[in-house]
PDB file of C-alpha atoms in Angstrom:
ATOM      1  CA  UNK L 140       0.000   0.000   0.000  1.00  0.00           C
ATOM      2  CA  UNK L 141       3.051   2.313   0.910  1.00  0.00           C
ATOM      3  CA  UNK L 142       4.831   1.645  -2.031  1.00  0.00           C
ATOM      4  CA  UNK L 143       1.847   2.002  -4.159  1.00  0.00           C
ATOM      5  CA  UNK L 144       1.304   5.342  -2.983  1.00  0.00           C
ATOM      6  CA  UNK L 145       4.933   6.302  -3.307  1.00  0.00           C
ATOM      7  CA  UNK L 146       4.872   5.287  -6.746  1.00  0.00           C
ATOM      8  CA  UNK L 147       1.518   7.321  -7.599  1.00  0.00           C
ATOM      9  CA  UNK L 148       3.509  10.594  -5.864  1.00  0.00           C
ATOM     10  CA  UNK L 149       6.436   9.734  -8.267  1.00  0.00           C
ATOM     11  CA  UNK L 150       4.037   9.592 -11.528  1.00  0.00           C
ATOM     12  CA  UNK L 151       2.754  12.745 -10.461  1.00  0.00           C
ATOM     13  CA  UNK L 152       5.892  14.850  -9.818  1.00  0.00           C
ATOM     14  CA  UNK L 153       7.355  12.706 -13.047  1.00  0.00           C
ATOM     15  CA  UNK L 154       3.934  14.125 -15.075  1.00  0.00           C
ATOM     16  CA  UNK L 155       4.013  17.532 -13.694  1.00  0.00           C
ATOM     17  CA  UNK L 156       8.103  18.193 -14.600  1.00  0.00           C
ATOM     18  CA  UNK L 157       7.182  16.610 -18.296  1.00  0.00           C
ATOM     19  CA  UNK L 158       4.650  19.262 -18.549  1.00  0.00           C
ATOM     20  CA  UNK L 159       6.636  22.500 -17.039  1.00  0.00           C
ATOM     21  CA  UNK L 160       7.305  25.015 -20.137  1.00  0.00           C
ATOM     22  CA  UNK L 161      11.293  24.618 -20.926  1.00  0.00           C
ATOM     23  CA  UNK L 162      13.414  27.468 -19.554  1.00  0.00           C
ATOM     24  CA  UNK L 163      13.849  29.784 -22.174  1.00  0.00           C
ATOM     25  CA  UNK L 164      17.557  29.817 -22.997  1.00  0.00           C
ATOM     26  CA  UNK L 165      19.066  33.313 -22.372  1.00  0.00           C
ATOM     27  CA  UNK L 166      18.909  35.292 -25.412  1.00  0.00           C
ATOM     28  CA  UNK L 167      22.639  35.336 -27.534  1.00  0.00           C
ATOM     29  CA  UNK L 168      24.533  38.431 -26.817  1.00  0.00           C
ATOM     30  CA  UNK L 169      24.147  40.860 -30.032  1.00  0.00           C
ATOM     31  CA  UNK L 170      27.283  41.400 -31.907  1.00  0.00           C
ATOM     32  CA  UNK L 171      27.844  45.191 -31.758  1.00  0.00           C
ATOM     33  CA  UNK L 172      27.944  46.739 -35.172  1.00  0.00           C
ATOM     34  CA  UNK L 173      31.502  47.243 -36.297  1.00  0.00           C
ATOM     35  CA  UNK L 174      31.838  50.582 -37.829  1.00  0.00           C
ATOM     36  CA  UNK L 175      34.447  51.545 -40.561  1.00  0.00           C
ATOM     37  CA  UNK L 176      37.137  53.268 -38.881  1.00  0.00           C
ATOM     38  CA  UNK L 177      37.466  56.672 -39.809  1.00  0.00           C
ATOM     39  CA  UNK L 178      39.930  58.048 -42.152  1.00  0.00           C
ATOM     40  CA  UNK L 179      42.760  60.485 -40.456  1.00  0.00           C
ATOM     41  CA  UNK L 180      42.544  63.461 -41.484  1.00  0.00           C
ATOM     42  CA  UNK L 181      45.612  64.840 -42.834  1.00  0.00           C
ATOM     43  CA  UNK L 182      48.111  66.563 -40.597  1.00  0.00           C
ATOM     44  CA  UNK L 183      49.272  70.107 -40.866  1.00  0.00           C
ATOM     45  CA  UNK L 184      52.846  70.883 -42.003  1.00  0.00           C
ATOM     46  CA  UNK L 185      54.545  73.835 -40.306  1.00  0.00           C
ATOM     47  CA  UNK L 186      57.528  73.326 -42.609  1.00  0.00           C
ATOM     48  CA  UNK L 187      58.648  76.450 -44.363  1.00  0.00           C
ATOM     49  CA  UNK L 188      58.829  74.542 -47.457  1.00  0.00           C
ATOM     50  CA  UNK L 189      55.666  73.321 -47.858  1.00  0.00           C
ATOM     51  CA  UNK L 190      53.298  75.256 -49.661  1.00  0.00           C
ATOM     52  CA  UNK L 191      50.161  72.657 -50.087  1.00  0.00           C
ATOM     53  CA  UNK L 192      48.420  70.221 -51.163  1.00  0.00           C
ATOM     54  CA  UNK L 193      46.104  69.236 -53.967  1.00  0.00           C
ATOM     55  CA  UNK L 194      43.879  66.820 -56.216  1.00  0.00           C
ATOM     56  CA  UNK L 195      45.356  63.252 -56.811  1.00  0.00           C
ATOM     57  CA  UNK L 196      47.718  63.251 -53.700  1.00  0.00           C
ATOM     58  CA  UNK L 197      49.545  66.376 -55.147  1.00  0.00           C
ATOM     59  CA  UNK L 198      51.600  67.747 -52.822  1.00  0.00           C
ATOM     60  CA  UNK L 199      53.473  71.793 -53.682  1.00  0.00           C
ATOM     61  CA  UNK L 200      57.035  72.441 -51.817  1.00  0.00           C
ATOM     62  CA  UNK L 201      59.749  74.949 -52.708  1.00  0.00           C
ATOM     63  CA  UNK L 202      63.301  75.231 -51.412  1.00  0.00           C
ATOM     64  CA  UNK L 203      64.619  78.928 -51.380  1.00  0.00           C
ATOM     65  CA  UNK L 204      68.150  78.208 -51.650  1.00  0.00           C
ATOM     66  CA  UNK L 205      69.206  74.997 -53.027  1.00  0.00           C
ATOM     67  CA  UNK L 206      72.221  73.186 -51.384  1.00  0.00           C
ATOM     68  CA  UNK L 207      75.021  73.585 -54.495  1.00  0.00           C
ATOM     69  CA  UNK L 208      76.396  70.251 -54.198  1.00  0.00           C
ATOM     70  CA  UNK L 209      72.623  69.014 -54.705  1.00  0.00           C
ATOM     71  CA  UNK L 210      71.968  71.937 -57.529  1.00  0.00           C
ATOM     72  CA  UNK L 211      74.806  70.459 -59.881  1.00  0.00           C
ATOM     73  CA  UNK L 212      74.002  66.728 -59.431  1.00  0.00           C
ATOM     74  CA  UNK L 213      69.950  68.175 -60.546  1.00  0.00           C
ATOM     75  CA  UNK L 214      71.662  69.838 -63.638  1.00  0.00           C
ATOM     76  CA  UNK L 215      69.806  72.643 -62.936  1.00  0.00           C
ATOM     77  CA  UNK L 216      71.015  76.375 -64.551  1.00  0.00           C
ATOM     78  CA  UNK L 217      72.782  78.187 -61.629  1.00  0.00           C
ATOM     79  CA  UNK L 218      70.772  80.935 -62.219  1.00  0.00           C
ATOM     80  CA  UNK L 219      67.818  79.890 -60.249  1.00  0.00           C
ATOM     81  CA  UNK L 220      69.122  78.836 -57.240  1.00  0.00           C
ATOM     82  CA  UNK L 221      65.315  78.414 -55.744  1.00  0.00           C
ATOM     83  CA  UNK L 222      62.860  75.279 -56.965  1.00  0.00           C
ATOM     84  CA  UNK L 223      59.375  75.032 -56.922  1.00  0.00           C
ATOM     85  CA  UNK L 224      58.295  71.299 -56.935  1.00  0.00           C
ATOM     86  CA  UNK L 225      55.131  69.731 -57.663  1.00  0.00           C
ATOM     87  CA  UNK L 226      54.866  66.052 -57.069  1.00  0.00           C
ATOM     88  CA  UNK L 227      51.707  63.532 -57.384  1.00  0.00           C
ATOM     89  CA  UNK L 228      50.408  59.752 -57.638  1.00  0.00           C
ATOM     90  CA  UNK L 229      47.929  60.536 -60.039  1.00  0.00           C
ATOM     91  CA  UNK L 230      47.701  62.413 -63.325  1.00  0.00           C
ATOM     92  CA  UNK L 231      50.922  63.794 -65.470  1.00  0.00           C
ATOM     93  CA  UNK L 232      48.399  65.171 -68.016  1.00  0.00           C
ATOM     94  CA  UNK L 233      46.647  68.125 -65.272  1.00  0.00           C
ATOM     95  CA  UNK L 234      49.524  68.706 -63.438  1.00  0.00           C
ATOM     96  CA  UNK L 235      51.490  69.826 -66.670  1.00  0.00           C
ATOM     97  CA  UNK L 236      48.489  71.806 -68.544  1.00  0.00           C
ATOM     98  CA  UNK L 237      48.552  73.097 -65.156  1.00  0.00           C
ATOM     99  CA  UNK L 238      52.355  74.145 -64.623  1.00  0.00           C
ATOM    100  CA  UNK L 239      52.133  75.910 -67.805  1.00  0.00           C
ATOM    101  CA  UNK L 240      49.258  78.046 -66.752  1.00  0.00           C
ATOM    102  CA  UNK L 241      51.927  78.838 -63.897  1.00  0.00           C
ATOM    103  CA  UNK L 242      54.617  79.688 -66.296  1.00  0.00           C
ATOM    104  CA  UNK L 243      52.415  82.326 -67.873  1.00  0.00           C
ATOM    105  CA  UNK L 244      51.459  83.576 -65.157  1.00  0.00           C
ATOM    106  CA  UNK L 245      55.173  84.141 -63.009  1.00  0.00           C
ATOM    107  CA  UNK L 246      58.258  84.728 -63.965  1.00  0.00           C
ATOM    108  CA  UNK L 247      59.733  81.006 -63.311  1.00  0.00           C
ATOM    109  CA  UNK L 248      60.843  78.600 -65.952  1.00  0.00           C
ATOM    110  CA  UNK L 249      59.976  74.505 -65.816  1.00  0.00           C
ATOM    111  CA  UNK L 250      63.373  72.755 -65.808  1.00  0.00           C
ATOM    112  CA  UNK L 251      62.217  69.272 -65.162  1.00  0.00           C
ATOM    113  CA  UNK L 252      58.985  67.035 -65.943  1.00  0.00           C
ATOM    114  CA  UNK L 253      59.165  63.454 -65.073  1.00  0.00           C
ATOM    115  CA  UNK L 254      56.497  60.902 -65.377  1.00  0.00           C
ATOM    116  CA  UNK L 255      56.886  58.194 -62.601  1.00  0.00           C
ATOM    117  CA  UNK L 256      54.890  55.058 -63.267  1.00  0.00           C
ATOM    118  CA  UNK L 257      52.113  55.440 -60.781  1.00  0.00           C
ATOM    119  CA  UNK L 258      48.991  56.116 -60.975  1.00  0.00           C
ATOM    120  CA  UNK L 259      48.607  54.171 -57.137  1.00  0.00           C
ATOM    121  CA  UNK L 260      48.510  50.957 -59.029  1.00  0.00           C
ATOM    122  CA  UNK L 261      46.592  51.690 -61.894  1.00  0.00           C
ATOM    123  CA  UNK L 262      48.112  52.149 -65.525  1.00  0.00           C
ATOM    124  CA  UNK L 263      49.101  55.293 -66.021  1.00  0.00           C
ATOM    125  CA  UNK L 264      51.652  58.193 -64.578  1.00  0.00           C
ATOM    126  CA  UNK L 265      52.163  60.333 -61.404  1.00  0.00           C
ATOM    127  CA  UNK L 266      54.320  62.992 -61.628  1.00  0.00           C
ATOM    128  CA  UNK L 267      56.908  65.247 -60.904  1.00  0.00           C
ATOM    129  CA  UNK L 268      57.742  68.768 -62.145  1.00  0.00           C
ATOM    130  CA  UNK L 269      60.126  71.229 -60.853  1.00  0.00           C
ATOM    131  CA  UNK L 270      59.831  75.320 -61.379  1.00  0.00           C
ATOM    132  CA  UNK L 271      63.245  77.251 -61.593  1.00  0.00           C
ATOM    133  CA  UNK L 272      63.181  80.984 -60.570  1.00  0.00           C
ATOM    134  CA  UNK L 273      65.545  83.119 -59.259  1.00  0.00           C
ATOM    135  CA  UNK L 274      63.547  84.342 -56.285  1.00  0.00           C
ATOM    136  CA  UNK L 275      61.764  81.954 -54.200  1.00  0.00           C
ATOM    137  CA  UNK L 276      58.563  84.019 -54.122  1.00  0.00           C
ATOM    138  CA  UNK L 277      58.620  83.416 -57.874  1.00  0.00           C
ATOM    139  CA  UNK L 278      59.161  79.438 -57.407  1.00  0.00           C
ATOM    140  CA  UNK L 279      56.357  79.424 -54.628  1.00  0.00           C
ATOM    141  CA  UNK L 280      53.593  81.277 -56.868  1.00  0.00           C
ATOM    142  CA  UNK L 281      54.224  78.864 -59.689  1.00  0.00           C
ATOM    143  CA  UNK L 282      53.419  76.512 -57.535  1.00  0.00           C
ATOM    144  CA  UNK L 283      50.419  78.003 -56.338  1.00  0.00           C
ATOM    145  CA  UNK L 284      49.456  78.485 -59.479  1.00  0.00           C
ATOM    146  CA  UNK L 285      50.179  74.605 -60.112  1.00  0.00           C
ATOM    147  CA  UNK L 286      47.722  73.797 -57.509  1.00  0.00           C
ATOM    148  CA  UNK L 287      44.982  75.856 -57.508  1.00  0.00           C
ATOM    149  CA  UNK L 288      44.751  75.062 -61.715  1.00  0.00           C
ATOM    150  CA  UNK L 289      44.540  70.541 -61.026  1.00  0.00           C
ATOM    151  CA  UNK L 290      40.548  71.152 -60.139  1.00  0.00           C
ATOM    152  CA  UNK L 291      39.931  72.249 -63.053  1.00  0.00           C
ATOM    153  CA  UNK L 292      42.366  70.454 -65.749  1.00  0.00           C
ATOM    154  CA  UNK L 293      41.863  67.071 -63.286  1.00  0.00           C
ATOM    155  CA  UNK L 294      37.791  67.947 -65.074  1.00  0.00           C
ATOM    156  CA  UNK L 295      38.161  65.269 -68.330  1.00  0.00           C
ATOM    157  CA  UNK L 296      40.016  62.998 -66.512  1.00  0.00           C
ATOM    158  CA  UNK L 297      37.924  59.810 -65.913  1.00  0.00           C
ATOM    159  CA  UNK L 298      38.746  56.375 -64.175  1.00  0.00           C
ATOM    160  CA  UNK L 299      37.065  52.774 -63.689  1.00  0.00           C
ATOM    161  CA  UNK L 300      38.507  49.830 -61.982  1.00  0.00           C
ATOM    162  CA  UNK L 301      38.901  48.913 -65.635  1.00  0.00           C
ATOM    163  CA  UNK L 302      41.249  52.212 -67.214  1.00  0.00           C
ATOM    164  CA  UNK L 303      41.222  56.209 -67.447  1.00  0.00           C
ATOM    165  CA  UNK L 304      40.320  58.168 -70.031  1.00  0.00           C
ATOM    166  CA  UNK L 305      42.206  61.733 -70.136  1.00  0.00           C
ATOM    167  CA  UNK L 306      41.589  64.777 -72.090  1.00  0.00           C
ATOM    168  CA  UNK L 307      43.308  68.130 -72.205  1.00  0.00           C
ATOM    169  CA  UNK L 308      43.242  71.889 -74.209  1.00  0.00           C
ATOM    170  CA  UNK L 309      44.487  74.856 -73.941  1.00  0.00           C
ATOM    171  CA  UNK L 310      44.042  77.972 -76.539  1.00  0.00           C
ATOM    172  CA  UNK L 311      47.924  78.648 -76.666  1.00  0.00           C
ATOM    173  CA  UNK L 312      50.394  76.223 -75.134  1.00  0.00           C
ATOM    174  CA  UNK L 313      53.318  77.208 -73.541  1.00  0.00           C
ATOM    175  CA  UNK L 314      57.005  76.395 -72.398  1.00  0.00           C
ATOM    176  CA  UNK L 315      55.659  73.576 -69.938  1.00  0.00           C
ATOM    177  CA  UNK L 316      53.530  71.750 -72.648  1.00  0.00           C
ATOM    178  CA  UNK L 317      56.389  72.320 -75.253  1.00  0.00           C
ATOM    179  CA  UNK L 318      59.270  70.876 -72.396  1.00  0.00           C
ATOM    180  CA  UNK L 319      57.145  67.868 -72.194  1.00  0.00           C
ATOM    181  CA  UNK L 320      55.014  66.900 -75.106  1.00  0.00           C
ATOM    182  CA  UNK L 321      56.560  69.364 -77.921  1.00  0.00           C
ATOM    183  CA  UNK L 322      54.128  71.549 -78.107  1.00  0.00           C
ATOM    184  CA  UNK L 323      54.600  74.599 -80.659  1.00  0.00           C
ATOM    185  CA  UNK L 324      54.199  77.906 -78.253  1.00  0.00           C
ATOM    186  CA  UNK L 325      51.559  79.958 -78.688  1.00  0.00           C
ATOM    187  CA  UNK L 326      48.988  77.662 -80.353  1.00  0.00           C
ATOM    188  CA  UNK L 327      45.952  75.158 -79.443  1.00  0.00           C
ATOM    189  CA  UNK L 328      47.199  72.452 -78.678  1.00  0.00           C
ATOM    190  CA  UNK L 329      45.686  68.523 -77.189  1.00  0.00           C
ATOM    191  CA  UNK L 330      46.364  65.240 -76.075  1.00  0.00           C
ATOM    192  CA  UNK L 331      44.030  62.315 -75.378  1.00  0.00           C
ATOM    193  CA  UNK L 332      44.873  59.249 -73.432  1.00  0.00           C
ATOM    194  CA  UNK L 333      43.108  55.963 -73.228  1.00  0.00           C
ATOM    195  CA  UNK L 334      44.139  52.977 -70.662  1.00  0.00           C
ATOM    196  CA  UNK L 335      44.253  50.092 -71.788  1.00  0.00           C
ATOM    197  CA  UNK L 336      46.304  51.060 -74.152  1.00  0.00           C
ATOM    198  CA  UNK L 337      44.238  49.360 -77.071  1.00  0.00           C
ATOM    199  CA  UNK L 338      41.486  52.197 -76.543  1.00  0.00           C
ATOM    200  CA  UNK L 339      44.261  54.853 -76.538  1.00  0.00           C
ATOM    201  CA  UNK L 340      45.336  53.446 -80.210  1.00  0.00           C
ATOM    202  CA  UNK L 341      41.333  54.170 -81.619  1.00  0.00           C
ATOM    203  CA  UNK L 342      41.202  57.418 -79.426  1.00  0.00           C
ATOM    204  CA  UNK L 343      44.124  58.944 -81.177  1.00  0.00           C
ATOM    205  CA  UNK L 344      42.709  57.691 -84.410  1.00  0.00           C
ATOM    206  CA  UNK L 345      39.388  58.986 -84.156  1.00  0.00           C
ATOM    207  CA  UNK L 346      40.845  62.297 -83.352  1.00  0.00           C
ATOM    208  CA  UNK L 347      42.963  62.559 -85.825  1.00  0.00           C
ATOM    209  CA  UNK L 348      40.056  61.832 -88.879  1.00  0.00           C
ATOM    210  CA  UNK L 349      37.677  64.553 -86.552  1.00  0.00           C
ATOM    211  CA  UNK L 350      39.086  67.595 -87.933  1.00  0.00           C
ATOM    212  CA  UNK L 351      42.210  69.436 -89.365  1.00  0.00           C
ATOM    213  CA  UNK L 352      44.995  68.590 -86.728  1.00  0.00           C
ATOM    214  CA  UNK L 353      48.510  68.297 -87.003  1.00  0.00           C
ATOM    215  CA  UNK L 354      49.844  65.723 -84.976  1.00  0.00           C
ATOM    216  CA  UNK L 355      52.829  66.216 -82.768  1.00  0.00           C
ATOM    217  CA  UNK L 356      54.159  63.071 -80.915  1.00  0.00           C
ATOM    218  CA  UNK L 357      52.394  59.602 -80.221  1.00  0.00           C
ATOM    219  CA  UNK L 358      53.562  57.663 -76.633  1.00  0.00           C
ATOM    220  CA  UNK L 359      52.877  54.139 -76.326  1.00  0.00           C
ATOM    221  CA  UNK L 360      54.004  51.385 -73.349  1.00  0.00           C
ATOM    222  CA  UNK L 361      57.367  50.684 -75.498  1.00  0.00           C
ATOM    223  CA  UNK L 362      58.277  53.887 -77.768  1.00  0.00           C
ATOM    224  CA  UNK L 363      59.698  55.453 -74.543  1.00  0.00           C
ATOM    225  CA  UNK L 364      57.073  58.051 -74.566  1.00  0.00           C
ATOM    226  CA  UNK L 365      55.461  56.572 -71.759  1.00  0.00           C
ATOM    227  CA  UNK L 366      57.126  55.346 -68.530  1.00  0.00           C
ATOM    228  CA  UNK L 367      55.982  51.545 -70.094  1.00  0.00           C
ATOM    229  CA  UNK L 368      52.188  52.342 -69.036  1.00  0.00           C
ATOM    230  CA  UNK L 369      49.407  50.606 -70.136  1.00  0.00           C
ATOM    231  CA  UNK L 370      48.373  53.796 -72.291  1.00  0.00           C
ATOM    232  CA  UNK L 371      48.432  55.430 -75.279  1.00  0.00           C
ATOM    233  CA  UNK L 372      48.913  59.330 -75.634  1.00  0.00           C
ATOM    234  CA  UNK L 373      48.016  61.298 -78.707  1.00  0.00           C
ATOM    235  CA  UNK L 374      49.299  64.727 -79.174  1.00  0.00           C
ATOM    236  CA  UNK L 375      48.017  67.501 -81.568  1.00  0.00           C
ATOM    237  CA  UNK L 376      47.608  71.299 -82.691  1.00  0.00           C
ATOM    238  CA  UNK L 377      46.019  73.253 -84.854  1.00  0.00           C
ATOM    239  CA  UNK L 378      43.319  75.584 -85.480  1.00  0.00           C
ATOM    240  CA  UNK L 379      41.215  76.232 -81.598  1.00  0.00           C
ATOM    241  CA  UNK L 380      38.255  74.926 -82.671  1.00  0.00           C
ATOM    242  CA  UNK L 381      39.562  72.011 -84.586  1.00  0.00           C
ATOM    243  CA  UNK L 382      41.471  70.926 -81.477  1.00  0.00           C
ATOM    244  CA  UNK L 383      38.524  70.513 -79.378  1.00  0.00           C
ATOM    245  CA  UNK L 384      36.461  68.640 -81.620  1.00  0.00           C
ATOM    246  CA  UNK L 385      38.696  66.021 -82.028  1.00  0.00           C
ATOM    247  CA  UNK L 386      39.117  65.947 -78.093  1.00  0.00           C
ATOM    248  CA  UNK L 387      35.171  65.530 -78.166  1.00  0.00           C
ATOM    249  CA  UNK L 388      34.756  62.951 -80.690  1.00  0.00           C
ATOM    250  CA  UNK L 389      37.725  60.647 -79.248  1.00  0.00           C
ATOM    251  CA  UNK L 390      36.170  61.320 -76.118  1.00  0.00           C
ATOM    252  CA  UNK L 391      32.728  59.701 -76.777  1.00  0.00           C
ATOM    253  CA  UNK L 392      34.646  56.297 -78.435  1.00  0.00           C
ATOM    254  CA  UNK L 393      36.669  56.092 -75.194  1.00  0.00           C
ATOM    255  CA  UNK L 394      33.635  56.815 -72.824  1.00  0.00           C
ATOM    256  CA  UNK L 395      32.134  54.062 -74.958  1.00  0.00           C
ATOM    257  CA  UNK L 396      35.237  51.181 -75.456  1.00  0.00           C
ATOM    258  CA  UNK L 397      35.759  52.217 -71.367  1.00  0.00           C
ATOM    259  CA  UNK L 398      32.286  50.896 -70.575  1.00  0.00           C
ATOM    260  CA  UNK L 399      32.312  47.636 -71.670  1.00  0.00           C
ATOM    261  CA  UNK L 400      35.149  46.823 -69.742  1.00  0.00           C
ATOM    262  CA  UNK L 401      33.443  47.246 -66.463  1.00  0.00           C
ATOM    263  CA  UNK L 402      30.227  48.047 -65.319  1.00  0.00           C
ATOM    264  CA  UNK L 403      30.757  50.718 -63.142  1.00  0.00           C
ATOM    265  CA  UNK L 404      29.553  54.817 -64.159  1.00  0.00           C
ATOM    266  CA  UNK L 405      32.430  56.466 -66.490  1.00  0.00           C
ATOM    267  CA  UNK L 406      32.069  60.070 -64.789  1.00  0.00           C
ATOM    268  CA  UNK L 407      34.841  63.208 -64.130  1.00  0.00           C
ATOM    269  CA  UNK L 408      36.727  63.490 -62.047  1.00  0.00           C
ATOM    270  CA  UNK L 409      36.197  66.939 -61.078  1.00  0.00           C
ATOM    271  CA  UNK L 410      33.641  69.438 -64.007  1.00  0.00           C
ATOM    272  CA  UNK L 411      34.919  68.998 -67.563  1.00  0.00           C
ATOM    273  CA  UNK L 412      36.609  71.836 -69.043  1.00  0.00           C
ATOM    274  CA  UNK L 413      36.248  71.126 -72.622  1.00  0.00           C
TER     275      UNK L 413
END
């Protein structure tokens, strides 16, 4: 009789823990939301030499009296013992339609332009330039000048993950445009550049059939007028207005050849100019 009613408790507390709602398990711990970590700010630079910064990680120094022993081994002319320099990752083309806005504008000459193979990985140049003048206030305006010009010539420059398309005028070239592409002073002169090189090659010949131009150099990856990029750079003059149509038309074939290399939207880099 005992163990009968023992076993009858036993059924019940057995029937009433079978029936107890399961402890909710505690609720997992949200992950907190990693955010991107910020990107620094640039520092300020309370060197005497520096004068700024720009589009395309350009950065403008000058040095007001250059060390002699450094001057000779630059080949530089004596005569302008102060330097303006204007270095960058991204974009030969702007920087030097830029520098010779500076020339016209100050009384500084450019005695070097070098086109590093850059472009922070991509296929075309950086660059480097240096300004001679005589005073340093001269050297530090061209510069300036250098600078404050890349926002707008940096406008018909345009890059996908796939190439850059580059486009540049000016009404009368001058002694920066003829140190580095041969430019004859004083006229309208253009270039157009196309990476991968292939659409630089129907670029240059779809400008060229546009309108009356005269060409002036061609610069492909192995005719040492390109640091061996993956680009081809066509160079022209003539009249003003012939100039900029053929900049137009090569422009809409490499807008179009550019596309269908990668999905992504061809736009400017800054507001076209042309």
């Amino acid at each position: 009789m005992k163990d009968d009613l023992v076993e009858k408790l036993m059924d019940e507390v057995m029937r009433k823990m079978g029936s107890a709602p399961a402890a909710e398990a505690p609720a997992a711990a949200e992950k907190p939301v990693e955010k991107p970590a910020a990107k620094a700010a640039p520092k300020a630079c309370n060197l005497t030499e520096f004068v700024g910064t720009a589009i395309g990680h350009t950065v403008g120094l000058v040095i007001a009296n250059v060390d002699p022993l450094l001057h000779e081994k630059m080949n530089i002319d004596r005569k302008y013992r102060s330097i303006g320099i204007v270095g960058a990752r991204t974009g030969a083309g702007p920087h030097i339609f830029a520098a010779d806005e500076a020339v016209k504008a100050t009384n500084s000459e450019v005695v070097l332009i070098e086109l590093p193979r850059d472009t922070e990985g991509g296929g075309g140049h950086g660059s480097l330039i240096l300004f001679g003048a005589e005073d340093v206030s001269d050297a530090r305006r061209a510069v300036e000048v250098t600078l404050s010009e890349l926002n707008r010539t940096f406008g018909d420059v345009y890059g996908t993950p796939a190439g850059h398309l580059e486009f540049q005028y000016t009404a009368r070239a001058s002694h920066a445009l003829h140190k580095a592409f041969g430019a004859p002073l004083g006229q309208a002169f253009g270039i157009t550049v196309g990476s991968p090189a292939a659409i630089g090659v129907l670029m240059a010949d779809t400008a060229a059939k546009a309108a009356t131009v005269v060409p002036v150099g061609y610069a492909s990856p192995g005719n040492g007028g390109t640091s061996h990029s993956n680009e081809v750079i066509f160079m022209f003059t003539g009249d003003s207005g012939a100039v900029r149509q053929s900049i137009i038309a090569a422009r809409e074939v490499g807008k179009q050849l550019l596309s269908t290399l990668d999905g992504a939207e061809i736009v400017s880099s800054t507001k076209p100019y042309i």
